Short mmCIF file of C-alpha atoms in Angstrom, two decimals:
data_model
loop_
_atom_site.label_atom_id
_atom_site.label_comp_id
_atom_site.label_asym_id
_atom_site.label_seq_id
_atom_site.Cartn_x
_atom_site.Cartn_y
_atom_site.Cartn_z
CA UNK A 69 38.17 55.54 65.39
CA UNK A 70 41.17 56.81 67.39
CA UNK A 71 43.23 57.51 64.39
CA UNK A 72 40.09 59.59 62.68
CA UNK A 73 39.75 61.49 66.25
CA UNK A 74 43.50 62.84 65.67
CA UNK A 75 43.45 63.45 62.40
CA UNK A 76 40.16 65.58 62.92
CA UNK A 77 41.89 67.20 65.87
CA UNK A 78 45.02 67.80 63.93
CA UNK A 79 42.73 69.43 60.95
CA UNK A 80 41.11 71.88 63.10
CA UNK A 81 44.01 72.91 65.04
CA UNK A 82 46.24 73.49 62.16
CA UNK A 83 43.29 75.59 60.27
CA UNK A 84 41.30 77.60 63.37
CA UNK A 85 43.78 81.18 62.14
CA UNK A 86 42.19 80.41 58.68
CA UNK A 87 38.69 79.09 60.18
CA UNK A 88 38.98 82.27 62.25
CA UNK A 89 39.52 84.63 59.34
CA UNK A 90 36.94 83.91 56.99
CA UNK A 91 34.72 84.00 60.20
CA UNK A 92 35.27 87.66 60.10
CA UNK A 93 35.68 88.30 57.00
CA UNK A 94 31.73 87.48 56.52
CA UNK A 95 30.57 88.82 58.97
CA UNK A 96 32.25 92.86 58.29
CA UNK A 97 30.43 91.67 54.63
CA UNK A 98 27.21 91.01 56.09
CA UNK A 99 27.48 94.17 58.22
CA UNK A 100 28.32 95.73 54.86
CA UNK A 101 25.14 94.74 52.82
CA UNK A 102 23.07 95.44 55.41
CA UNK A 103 24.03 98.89 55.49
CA UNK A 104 22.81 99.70 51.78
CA UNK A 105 25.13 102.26 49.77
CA UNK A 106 22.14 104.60 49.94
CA UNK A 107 22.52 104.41 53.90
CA UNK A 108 26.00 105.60 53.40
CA UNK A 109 25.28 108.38 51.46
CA UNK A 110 22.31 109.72 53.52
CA UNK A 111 24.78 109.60 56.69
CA UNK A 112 27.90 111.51 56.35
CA UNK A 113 29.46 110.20 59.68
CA UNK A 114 29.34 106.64 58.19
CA UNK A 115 30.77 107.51 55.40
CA UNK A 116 33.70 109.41 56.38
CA UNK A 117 34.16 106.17 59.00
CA UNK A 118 33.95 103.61 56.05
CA UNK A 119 36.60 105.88 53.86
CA UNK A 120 38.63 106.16 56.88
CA UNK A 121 38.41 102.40 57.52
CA UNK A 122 39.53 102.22 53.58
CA UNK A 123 42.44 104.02 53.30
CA UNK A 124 43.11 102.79 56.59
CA UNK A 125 43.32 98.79 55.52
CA UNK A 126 44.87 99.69 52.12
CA UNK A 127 47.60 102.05 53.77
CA UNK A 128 48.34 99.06 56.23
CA UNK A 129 48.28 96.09 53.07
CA UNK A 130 50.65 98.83 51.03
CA UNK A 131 53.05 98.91 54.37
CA UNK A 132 52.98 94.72 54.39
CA UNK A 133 53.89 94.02 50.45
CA UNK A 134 56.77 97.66 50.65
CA UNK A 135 58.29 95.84 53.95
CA UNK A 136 57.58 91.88 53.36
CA UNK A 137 61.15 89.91 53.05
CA UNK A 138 62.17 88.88 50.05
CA UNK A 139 61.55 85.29 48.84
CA UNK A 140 64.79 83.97 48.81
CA UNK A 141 65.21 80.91 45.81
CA UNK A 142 67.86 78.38 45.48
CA UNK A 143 68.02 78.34 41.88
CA UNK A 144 70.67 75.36 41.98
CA UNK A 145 74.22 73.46 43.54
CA UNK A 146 77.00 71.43 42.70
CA UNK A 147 78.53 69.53 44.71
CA UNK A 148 82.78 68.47 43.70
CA UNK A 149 83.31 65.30 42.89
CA UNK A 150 86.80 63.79 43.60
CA UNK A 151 88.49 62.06 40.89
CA UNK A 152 88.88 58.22 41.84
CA UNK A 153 92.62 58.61 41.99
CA UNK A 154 92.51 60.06 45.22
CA UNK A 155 90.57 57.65 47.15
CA UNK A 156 91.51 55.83 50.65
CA UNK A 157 89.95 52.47 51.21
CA UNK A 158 90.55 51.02 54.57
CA UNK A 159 93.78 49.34 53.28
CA UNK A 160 95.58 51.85 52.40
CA UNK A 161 94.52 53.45 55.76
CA UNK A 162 95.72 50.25 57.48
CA UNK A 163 98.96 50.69 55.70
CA UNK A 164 99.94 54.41 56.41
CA UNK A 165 98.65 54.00 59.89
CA UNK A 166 100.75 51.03 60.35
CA UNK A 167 103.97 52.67 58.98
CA UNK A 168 103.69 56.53 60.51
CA UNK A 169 102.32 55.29 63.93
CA UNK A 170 104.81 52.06 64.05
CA UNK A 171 106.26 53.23 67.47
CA UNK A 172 102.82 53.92 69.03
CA UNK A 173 101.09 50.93 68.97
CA UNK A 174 98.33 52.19 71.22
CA UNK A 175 97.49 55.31 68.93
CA UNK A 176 97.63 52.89 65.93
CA UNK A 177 94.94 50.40 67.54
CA UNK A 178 93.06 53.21 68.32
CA UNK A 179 92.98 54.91 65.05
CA UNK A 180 92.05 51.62 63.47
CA UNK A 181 88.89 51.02 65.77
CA UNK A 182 87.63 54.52 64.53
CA UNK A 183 88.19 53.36 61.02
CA UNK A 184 86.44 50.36 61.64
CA UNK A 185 83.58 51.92 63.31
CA UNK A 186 83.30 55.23 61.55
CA UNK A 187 80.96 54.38 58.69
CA UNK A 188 83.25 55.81 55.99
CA UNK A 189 83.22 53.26 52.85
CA UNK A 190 85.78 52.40 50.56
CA UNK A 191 85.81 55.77 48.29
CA UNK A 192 86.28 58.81 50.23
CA UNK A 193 89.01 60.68 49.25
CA UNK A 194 92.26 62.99 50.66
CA UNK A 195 93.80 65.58 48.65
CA UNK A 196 97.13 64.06 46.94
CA UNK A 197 99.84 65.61 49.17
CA UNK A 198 98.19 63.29 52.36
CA UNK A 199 99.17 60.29 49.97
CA UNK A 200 102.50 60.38 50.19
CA UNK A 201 104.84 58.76 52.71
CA UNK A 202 105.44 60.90 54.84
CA UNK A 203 103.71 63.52 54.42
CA UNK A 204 104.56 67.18 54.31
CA UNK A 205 102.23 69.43 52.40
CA UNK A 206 102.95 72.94 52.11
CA UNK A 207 100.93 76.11 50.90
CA UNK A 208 101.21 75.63 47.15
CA UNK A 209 99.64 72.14 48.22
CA UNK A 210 96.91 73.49 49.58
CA UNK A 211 96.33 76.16 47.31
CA UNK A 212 96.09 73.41 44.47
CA UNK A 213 93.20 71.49 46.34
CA UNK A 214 91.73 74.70 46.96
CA UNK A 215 91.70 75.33 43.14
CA UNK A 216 90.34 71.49 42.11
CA UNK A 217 87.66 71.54 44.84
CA UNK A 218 86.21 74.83 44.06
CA UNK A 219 87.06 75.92 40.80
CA UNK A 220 85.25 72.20 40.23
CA UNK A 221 82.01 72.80 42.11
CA UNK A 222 82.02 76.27 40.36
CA UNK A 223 82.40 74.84 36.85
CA UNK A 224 79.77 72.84 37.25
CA UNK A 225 77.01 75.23 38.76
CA UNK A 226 77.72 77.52 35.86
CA UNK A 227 76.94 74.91 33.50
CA UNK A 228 73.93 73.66 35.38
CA UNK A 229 72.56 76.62 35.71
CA UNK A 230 73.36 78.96 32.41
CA UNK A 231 74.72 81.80 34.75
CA UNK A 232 77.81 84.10 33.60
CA UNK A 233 79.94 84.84 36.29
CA UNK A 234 79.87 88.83 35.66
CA UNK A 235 76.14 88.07 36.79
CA UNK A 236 77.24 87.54 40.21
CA UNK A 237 76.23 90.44 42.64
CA UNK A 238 77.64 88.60 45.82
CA UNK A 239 79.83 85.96 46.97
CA UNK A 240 80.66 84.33 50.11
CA UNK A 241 83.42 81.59 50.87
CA UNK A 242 83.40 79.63 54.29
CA UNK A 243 86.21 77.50 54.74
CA UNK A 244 87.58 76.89 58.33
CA UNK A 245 91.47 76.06 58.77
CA UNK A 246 92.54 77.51 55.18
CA UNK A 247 93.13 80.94 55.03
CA UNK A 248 95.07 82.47 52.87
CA UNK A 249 96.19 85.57 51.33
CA UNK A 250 94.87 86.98 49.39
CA UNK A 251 91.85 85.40 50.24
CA UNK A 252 89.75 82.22 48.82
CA UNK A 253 87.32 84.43 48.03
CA UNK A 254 89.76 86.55 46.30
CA UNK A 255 90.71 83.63 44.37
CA UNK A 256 87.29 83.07 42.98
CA UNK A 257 86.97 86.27 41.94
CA UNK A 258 90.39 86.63 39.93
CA UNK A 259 89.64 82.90 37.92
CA UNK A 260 86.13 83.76 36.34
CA UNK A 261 87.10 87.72 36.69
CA UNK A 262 83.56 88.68 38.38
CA UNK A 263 83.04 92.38 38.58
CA UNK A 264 84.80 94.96 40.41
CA UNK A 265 81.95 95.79 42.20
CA UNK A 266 81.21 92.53 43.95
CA UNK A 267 80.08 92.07 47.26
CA UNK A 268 82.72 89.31 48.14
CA UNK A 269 82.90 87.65 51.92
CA UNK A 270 85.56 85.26 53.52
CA UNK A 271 84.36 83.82 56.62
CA UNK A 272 87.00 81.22 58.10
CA UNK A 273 87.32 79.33 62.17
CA UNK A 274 83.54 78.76 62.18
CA UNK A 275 83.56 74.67 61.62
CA UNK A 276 81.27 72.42 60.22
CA UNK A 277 78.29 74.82 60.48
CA UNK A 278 79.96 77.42 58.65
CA UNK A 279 77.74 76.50 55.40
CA UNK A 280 74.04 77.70 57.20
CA UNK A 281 75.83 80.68 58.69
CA UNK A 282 76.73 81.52 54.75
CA UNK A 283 73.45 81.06 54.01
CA UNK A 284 72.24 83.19 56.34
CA UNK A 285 74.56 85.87 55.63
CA UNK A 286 73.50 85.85 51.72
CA UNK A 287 69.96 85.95 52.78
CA UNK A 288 69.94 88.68 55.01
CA UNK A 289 72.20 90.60 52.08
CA UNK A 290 69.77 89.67 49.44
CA UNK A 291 66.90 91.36 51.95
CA UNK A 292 69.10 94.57 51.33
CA UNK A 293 69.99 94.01 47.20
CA UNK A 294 67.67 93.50 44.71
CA UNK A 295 66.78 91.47 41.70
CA UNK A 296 70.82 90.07 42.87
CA UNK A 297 72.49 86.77 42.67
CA UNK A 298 74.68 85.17 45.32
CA UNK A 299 77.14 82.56 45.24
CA UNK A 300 77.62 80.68 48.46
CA UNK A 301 80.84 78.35 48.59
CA UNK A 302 81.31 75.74 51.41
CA UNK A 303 84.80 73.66 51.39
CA UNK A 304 86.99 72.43 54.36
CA UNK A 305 90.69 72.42 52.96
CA UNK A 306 92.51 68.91 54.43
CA UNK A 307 96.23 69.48 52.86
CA UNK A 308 97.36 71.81 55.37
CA UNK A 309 95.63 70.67 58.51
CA UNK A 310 95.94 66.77 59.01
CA UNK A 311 97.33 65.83 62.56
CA UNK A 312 100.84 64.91 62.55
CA UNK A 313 100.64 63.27 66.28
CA UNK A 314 99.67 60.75 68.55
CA UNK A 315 96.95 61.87 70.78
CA UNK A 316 94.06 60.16 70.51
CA UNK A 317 91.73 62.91 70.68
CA UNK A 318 93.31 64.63 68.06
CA UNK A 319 93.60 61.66 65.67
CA UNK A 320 89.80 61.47 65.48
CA UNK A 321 89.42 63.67 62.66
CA UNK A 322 91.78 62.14 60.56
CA UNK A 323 89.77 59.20 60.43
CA UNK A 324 86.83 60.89 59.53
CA UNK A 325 87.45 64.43 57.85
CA UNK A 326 87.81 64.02 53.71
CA UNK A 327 87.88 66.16 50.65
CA UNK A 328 84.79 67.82 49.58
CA UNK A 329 82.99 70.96 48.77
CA UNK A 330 79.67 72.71 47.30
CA UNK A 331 78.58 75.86 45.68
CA UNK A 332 74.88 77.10 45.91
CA UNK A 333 73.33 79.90 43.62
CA UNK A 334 70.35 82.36 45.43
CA UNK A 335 68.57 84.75 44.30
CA UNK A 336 66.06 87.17 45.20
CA UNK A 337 64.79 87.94 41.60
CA UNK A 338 61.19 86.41 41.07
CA UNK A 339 61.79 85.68 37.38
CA UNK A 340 63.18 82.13 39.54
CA UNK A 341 60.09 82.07 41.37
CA UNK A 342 58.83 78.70 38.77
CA UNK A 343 62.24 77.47 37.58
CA UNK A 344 64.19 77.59 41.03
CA UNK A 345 64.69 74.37 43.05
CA UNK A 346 64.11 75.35 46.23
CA UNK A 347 62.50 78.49 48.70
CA UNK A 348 64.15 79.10 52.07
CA UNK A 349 61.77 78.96 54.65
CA UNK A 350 63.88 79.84 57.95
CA UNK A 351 67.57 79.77 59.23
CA UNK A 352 68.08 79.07 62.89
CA UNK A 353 71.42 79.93 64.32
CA UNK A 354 72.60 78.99 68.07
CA UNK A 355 75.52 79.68 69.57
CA UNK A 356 76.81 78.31 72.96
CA UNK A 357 80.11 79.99 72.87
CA UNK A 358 79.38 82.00 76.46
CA UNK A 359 79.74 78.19 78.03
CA UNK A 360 83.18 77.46 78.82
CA UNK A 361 82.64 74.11 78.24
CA UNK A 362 81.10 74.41 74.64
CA UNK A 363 83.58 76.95 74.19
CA UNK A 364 86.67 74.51 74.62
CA UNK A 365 84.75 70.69 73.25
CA UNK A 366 86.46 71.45 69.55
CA UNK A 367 89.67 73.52 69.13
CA UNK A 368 92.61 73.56 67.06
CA UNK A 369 95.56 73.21 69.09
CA UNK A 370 99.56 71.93 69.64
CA UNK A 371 99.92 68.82 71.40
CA UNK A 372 102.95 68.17 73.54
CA UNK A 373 105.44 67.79 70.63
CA UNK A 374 104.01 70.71 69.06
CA UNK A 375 102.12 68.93 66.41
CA UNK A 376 98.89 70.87 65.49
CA UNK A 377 95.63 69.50 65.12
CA UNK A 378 92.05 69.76 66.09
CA UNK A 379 91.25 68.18 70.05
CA UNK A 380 87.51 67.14 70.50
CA UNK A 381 86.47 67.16 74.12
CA UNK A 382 84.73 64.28 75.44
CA UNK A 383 82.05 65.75 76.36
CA UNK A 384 81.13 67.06 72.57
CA UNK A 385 77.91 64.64 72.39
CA UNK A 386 76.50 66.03 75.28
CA UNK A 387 77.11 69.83 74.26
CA UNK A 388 75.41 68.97 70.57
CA UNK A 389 72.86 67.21 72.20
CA UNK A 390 72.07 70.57 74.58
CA UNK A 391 72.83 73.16 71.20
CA UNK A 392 70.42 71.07 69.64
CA UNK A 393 67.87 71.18 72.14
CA UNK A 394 68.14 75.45 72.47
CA UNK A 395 67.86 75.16 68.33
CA UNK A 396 65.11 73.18 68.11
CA UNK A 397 62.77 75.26 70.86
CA UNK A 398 63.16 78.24 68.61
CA UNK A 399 62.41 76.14 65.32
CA UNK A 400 60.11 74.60 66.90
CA UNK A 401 57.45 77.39 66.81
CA UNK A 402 57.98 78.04 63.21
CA UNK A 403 57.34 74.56 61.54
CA UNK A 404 55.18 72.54 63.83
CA UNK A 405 51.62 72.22 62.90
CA UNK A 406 49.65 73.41 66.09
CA UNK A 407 48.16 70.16 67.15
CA UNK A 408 51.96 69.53 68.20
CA UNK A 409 52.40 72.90 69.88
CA UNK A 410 49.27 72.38 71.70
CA UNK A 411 50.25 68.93 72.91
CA UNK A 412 53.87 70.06 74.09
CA UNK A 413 51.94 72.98 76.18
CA UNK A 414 49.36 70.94 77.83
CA UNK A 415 52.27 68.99 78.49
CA UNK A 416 54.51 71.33 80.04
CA UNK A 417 51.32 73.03 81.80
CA UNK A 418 50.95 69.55 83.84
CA UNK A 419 54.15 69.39 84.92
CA UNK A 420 54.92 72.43 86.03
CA UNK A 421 51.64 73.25 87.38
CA UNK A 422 49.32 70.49 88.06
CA UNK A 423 52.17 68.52 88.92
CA UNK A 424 51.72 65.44 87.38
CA UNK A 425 54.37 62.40 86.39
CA UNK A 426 54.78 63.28 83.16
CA UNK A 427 57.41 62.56 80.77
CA UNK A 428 58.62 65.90 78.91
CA UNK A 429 56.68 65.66 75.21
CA UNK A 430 59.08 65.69 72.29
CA UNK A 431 57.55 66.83 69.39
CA UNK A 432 56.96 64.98 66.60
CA UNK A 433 58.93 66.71 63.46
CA UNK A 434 58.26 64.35 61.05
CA UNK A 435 54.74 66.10 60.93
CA UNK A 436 56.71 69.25 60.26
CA UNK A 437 59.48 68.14 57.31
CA UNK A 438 59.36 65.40 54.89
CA UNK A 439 63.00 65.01 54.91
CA UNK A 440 65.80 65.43 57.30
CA UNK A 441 69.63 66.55 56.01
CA UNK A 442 71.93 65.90 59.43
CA UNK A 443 75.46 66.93 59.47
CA UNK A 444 77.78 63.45 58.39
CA UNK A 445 79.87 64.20 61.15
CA UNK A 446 80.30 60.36 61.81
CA UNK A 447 78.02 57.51 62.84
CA UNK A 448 77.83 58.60 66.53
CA UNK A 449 76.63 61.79 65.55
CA UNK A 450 73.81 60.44 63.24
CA UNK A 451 72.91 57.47 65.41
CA UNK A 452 72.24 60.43 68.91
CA UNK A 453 70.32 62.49 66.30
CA UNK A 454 67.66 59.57 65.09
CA UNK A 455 67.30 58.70 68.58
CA UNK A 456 66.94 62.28 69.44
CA UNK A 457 64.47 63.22 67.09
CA UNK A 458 62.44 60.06 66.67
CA UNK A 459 63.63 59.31 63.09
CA UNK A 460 63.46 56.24 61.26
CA UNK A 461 66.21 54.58 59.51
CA UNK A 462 64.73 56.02 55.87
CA UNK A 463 64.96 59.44 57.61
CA UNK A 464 68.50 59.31 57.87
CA UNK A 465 69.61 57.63 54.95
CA UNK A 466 70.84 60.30 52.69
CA UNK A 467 73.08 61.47 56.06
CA UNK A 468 74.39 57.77 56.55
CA UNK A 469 75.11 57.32 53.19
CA UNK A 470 76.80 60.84 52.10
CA UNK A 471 79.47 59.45 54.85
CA UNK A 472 80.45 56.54 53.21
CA UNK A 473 80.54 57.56 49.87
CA UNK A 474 82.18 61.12 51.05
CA UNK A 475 82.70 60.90 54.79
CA UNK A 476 82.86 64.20 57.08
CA UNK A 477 83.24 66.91 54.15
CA UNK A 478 82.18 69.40 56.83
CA UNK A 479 80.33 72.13 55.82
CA UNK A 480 79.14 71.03 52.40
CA UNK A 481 78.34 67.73 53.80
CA UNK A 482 74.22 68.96 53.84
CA UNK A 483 74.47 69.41 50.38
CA UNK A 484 75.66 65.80 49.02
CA UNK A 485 72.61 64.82 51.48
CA UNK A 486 70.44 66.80 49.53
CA UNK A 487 72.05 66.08 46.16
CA UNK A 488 71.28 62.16 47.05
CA UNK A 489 67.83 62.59 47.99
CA UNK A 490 67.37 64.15 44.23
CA UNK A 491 69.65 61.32 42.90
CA UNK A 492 67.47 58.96 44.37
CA UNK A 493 63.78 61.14 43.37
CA UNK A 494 62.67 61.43 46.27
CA UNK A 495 62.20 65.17 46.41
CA UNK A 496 58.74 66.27 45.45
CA UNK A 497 56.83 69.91 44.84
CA UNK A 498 56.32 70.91 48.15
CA UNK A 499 58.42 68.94 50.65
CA UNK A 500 60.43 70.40 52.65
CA UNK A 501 63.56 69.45 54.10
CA UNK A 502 65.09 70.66 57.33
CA UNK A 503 69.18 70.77 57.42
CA UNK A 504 70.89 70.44 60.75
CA UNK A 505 74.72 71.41 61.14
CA UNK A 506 77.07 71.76 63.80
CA UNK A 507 80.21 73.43 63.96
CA UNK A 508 82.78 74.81 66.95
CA UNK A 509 82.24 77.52 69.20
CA UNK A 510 79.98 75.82 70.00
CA UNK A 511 77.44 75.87 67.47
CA UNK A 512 74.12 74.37 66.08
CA UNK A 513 72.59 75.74 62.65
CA UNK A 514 69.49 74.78 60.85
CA UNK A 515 67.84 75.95 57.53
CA UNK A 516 64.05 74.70 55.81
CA UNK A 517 64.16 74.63 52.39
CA UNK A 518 60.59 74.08 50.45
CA UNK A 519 60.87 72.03 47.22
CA UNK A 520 59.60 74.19 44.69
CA UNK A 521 59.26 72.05 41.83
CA UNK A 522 59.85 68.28 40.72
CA UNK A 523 63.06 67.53 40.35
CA UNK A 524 65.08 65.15 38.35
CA UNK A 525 68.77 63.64 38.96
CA UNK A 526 71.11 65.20 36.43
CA UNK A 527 74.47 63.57 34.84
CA UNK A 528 75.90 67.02 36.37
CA UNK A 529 75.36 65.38 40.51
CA UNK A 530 77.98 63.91 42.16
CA UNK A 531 76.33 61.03 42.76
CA UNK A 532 75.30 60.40 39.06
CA UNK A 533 77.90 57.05 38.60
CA UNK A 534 77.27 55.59 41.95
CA UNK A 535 73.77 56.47 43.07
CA UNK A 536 72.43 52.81 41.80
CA UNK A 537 74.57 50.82 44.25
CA UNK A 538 73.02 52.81 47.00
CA UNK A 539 71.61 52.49 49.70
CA UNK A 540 73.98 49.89 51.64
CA UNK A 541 74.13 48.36 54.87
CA UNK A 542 76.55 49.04 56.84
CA UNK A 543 78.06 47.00 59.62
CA UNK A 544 76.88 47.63 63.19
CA UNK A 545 79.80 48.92 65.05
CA UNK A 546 79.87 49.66 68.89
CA UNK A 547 80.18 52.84 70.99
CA UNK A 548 83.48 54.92 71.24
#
């Protein structure tokens, strides 16, 4: 009975705009037929008010379809695959820890715990130059893993998706740490020699949320261009940037930070609107950056010997945990069906006004998306998010298990979540999936895709060889 009671509740409140609508909508037409056409014609006044009204409501629909935002599709993605050659499993780890940290026996122990408790599996991978012993890439190094992750990914989406590269109107590269000249971006245009009148962006030091902020840059541009394509590329380049030290806060991301990348075609052009994957719904963007404290919790720095790295602060749960919060109040309003945004007002209403002992309502997004993409930033990360949000262990199963197949591949991590939720068929007309990043500055991103057809895993996905052996448990490993 109780369950029928909120379900009716839920019903009503999610449908009284529509309810409300159609309410007027009969009676202006009962108003209408009362007043016979005859009526009209015998009374001028009415009928210069009912042409008036006319032009009126068409002058104010022809303003709403000129001025509506374009749909924005995602026709398709491909995600880069590293060739098995290049994988660490924990031995090998084990063994280059144990040989570069001999002297620091602390750092070492350290460094090994992380391993053990970072949820990474046996197959992530590190560009080759971090294989060797020791190890001293330089910038051809990194220009060559620049070259295999992208030109990869690339490759791939063209052949997915049928598109010549001279049909590109935009492109947009994020990629943190690696910037070169000329630019990545630069580079992608010289190997599949797109026009010379693309729009072509570089956006670098924005971290692991750098992906939605591309996103939303292409959308907002395809607002601007139409019937245009856009190429979004999202990579994290390891070669030049692995720590070299001792400090424990800065060997945190060498345990967890491995080779990866993704490259997503949009489109504005509604000749997609049946054959494209996805629709994006909204992109939320917050920035924290006018705290000190967020400012400082992840930087690239020297330590004391002058080895550069990046330091995370240990406060950086906390500061996620707040971005998060500020993120989610403005999404909040967007996606939640109104029986939840009535609940978390009568909520708020009795505490701050009737003053009763209430605990603060957190709404329930699972009523909102049918799938949830959170940033593989390791298993701390994950774990504070679930609890955060209410999740259940199936929620976050494409997240757990895009980090041990592929560990932290920062920006592009969303997209092997995504790419395993296909692998696996679980992404039906109509879901839609909410991705949540979070980068430096400090930063929390979030995009809502709608599934826009059924889609099938393809022999194209970088999951395609290893999908069956998944999911897996993992071990439970403690705090750090």
């Amino acid at each position: 009975m109780l369950q029928s009671a909120k379900r009716s509740y839920a019903y009503l409140s999610n449908y009284v705009k529509l309810i409300l609508i159609a309410l007027i909508i009969t009676i202006c037409i009962q108003e209408f037929i009362k007043k016979a056409p005859y009526h009209l014609l015998n009374h001028h006044h009415s009928l210069i008010y009912t042409l008036t009204f006319s032009l009126l409501t068409i002058s104010i629909l022809a303003f709403y379809f000129v001025n509506k935002p374009r749909t924005i599709y995602l026709v398709d993605f491909a995600c880069f695959k590293p060739p098995s050659i290049l994988r660490v499993p924990y031995a090998t780890a084990l063994e280059h820890g144990q040989i570069i940290l001999a002297s620091q026996p602390k750092s070492l122990k350290f460094q090994l715990m992380i391993l053990e408790r970072s949820g990474l599996g046996e197959e992530t991978c590190l560009p080759h130059p971090l294989h060797y012993l020791p190890s001293k890439p330089n910038m051809m190094d990194a220009r060559d893993e620049t070259e295999l992750v992208i030109f990869s990914a690339m490759d791939s989406l063209f052949q997915q998706t049928g598109i010549d590269p001279k049909d590109i109107d935009i492109l947009i590269v994020n990629c943190s740490l690696f910037a070169p000249t000329p630019s990545i971006s630069a580079m992608v245009v010289n190997k599949y020699k797109m026009r010379s009148n693309i729009k072509s962006y570089n956006l670098s030091g924005m971290g692991c949320s750098a992906g939605l902020i591309s996103i939303d840059f292409a959308k907002n541009l395809l607002q601007v261009h139409p019937e245009s394509y856009a190429v979004v590329i999202s990579t994290e380049i390891l070669s030049p940037n692995s720590y070299m030290g001792v400090e424990r806060s800065m060997l945190l991301p060498n345990c967890l930070f491995r080779m990866g990348g993704a490259a997503i075609l949009l489109t504005n052009k509604r000749s997609h609107r049946k054959d494209a994957k996805y629709v994006l719904l909204h992109v939320v963007r917050t920035h924290k950056g006018s705290d000190d404290k967020s400012y400082r919790c992840v930087s690239q720095e020297e330590d004391k010997e002058g080895h550069v790295g990046i330091a995370l602060n240990l406060d950086l749960m906390v500061i996620a945990g707040n971005s998060l919060k500020s993120n989610i109040s403005t999404m909040g309003p967007l996606v939640l069906p109104a029986s939840e945004q009535l609940l978390f007002l009568f909520n708020f209403l009795g505490r701050k006004f009737l003053k009763l002992n209430l605990k603060p309502y957190i709404p329930d997004f699972k009523k909102a998306f049918d799938h949830f993409c959170i940033h593989a930033g390791g298993r701390a990360v994950i774990d504070e998010l679930q609890k955060s949000l209410r999740l259940t262990s199936e929620h976050v199963e494409a997240s757990r298990m895009t980090l041990h197949r592929f560990g932290n591949t920062s920006s592009s991590s969303l997209w092997y979540e995504i790419g395993y939720m296909e692998a696996k068929g679980k992404m039906k007309k109509g879901d839609r999936v909410w991705q949540i990043g979070f980068g430096s500055g400090f930063k929390c991103n979030s995009a809502v895709w709608k599934c826009n057809r059924e889609i099938e895993a393809t022999k194209y996905s970088a999951w395609a060889d290893c999908i069956h052996r998944y999911p897996v448990n993992e071990p439970e490993g403690g705090k750090l």
